[in-house]
PDB file of C-alpha atoms in Angstrom:
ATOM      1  CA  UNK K   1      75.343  78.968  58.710  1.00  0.00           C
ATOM      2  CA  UNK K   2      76.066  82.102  61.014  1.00  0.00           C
ATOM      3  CA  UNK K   3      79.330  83.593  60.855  1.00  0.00           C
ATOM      4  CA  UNK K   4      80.512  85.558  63.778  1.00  0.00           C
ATOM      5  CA  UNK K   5      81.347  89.135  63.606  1.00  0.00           C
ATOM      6  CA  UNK K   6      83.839  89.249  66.397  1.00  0.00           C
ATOM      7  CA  UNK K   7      86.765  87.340  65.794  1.00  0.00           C
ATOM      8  CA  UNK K   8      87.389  84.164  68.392  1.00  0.00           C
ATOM      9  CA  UNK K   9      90.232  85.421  70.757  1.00  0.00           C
ATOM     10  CA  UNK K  10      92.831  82.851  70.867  1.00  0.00           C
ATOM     11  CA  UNK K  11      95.146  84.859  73.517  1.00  0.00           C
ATOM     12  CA  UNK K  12      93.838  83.271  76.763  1.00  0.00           C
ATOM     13  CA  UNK K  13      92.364  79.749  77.394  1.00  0.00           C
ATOM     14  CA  UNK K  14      89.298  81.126  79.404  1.00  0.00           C
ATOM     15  CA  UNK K  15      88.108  82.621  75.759  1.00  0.00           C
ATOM     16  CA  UNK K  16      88.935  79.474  74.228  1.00  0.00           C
ATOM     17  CA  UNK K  17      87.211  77.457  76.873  1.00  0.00           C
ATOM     18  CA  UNK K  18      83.809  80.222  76.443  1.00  0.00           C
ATOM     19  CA  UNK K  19      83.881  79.208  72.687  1.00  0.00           C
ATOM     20  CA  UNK K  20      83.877  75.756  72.627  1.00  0.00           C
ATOM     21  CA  UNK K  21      81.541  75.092  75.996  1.00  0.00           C
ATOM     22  CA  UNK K  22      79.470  78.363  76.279  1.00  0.00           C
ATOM     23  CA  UNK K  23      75.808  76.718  76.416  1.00  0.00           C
ATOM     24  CA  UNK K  24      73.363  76.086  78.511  1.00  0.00           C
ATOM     25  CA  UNK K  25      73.674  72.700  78.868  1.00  0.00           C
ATOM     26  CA  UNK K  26      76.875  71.449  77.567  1.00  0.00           C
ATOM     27  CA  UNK K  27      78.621  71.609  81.021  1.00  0.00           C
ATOM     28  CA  UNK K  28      75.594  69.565  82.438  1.00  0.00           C
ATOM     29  CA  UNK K  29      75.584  67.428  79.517  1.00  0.00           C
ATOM     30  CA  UNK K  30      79.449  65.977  80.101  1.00  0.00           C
ATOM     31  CA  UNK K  31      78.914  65.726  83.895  1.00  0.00           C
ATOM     32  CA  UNK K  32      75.948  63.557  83.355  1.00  0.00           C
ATOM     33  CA  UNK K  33      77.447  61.219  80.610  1.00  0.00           C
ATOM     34  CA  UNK K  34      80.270  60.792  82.931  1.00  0.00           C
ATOM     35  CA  UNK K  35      77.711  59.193  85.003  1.00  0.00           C
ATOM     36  CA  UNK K  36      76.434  57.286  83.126  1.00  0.00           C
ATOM     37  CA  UNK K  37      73.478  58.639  81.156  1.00  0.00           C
ATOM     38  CA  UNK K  38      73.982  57.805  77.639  1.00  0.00           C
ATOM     39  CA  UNK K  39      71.194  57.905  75.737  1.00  0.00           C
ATOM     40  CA  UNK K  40      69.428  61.189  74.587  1.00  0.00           C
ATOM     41  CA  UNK K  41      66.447  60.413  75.703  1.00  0.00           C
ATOM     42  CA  UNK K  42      67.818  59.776  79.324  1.00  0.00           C
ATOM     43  CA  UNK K  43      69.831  63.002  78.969  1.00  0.00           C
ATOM     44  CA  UNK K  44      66.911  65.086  78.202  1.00  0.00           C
ATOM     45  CA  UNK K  45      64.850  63.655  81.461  1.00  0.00           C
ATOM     46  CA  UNK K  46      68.392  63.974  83.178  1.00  0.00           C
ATOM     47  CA  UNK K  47      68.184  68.395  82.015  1.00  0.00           C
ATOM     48  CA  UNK K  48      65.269  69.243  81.071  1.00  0.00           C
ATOM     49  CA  UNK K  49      66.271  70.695  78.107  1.00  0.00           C
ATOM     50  CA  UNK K  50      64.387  71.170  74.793  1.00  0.00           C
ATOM     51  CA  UNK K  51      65.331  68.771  72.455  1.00  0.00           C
ATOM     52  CA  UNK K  52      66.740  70.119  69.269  1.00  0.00           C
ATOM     53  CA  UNK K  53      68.480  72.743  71.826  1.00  0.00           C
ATOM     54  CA  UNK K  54      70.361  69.771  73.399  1.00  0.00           C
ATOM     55  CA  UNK K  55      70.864  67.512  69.976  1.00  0.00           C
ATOM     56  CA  UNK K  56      72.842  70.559  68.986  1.00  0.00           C
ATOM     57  CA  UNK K  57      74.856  71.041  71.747  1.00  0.00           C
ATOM     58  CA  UNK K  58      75.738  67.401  71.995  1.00  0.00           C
ATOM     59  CA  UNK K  59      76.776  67.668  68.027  1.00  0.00           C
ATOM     60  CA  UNK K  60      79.211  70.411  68.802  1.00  0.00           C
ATOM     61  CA  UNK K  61      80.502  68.519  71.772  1.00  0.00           C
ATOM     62  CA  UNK K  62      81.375  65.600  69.449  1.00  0.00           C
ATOM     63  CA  UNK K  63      82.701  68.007  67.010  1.00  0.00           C
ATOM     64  CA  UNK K  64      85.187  69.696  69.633  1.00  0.00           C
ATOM     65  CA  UNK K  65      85.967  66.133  70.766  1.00  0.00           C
ATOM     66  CA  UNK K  66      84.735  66.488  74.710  1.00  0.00           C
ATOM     67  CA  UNK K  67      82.008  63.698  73.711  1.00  0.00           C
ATOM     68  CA  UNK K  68      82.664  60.285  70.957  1.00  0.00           C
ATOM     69  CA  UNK K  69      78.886  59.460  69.678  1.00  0.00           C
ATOM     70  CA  UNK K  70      78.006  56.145  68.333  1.00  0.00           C
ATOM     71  CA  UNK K  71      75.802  54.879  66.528  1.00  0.00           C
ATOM     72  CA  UNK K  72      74.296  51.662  66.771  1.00  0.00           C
ATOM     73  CA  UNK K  73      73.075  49.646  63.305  1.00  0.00           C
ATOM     74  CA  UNK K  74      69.562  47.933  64.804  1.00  0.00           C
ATOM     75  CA  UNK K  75      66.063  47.227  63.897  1.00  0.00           C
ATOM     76  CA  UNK K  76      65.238  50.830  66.076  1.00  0.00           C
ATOM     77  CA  UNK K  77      68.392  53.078  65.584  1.00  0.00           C
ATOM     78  CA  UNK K  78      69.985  53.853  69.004  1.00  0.00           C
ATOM     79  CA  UNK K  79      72.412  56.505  69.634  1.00  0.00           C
ATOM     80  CA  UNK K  80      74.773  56.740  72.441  1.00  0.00           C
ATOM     81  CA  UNK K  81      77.526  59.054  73.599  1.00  0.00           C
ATOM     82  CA  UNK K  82      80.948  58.721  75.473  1.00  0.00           C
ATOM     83  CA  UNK K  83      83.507  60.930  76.835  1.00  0.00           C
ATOM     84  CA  UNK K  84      86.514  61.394  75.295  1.00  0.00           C
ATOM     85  CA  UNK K  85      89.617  61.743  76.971  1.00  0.00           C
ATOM     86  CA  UNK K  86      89.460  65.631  76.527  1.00  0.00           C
ATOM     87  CA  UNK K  87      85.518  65.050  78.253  1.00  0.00           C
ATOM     88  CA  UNK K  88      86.900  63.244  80.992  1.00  0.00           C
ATOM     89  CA  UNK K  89      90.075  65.532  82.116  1.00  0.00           C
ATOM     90  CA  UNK K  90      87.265  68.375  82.219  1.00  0.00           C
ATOM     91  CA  UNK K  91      85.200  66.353  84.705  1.00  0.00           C
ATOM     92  CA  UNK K  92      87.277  67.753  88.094  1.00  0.00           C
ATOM     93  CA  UNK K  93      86.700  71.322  86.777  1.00  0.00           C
ATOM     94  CA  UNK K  94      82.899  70.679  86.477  1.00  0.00           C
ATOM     95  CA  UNK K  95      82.623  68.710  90.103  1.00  0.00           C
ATOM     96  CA  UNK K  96      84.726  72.028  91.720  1.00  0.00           C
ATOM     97  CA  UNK K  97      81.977  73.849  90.082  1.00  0.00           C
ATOM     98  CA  UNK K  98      79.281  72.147  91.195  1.00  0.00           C
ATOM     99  CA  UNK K  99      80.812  71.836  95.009  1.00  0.00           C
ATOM    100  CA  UNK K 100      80.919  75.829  95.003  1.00  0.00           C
ATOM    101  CA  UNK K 101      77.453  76.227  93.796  1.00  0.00           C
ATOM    102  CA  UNK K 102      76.147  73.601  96.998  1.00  0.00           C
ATOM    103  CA  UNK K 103      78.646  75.496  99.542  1.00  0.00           C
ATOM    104  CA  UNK K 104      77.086  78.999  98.136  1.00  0.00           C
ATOM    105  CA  UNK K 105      73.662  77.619  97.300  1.00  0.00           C
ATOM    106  CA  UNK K 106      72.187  80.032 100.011  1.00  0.00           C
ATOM    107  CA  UNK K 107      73.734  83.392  98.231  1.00  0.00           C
ATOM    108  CA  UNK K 108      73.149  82.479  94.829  1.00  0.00           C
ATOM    109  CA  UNK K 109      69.342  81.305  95.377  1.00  0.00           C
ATOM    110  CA  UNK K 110      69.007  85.218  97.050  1.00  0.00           C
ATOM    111  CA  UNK K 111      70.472  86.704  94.131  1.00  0.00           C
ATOM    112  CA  UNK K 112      68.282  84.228  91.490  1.00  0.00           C
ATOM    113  CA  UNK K 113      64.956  85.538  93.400  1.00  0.00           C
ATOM    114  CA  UNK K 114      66.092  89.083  93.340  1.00  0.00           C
ATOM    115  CA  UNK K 115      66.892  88.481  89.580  1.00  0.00           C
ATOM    116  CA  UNK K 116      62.860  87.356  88.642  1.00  0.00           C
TER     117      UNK K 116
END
């Protein structure tokens, strides 16, 4: 397993929050289990995301408790996932976020095509 060279910086919450939700899709991934969309399956359609990419980021989400995953004992195993209370007091900071990226959609789309 890696082991990172630079020590986690525990001094401030912002580098605690980068550690346990820096990924590309494990902001996406709470909002849209908070609406609903449990299943991977639906979750990948939901993102767009590759799939071991997003098994993995799910896995540390359950491991940091934002996400509860359960597993269901059936002819065709089915996995779903839940928010935890931890998951669900993060949901206003992700719906802020997502309100500032519609009211500055315009600027940000500029700087994306100046960026390719």
């Amino acid at each position: 397993m890696y082991k990172k060279k630079i020590p986690i910086r525990m001094d401030c919450g912002l580098h605690v929050f980068k550690e346990l939700l820096n990924g590309k899709w494990k902001l996406m991934l709470i909002y849209y289990i908070s609406e609903d969309v449990k299943r991977p399956g639906a979750l990948q359609k939901k993102i767009a995301a590759d799939r071991r990419v997003m098994n993995k980021q799910l896995d540390e989400l359950v491991q940091h408790g934002f996400v509860d995953k359960f597993s269901f004992d059936t002819k065709i195993p089915k996995v779903e996932y839940r928010l935890t209370a931890l998951g669900i007091s993060l949901l206003p900071l992700i719906i802020s976020l997502e309100k500032w990226g519609e009211d500055n959609r315009a600027v940000l789309e500029e700087a994306l095509i100046e960026k390719q």
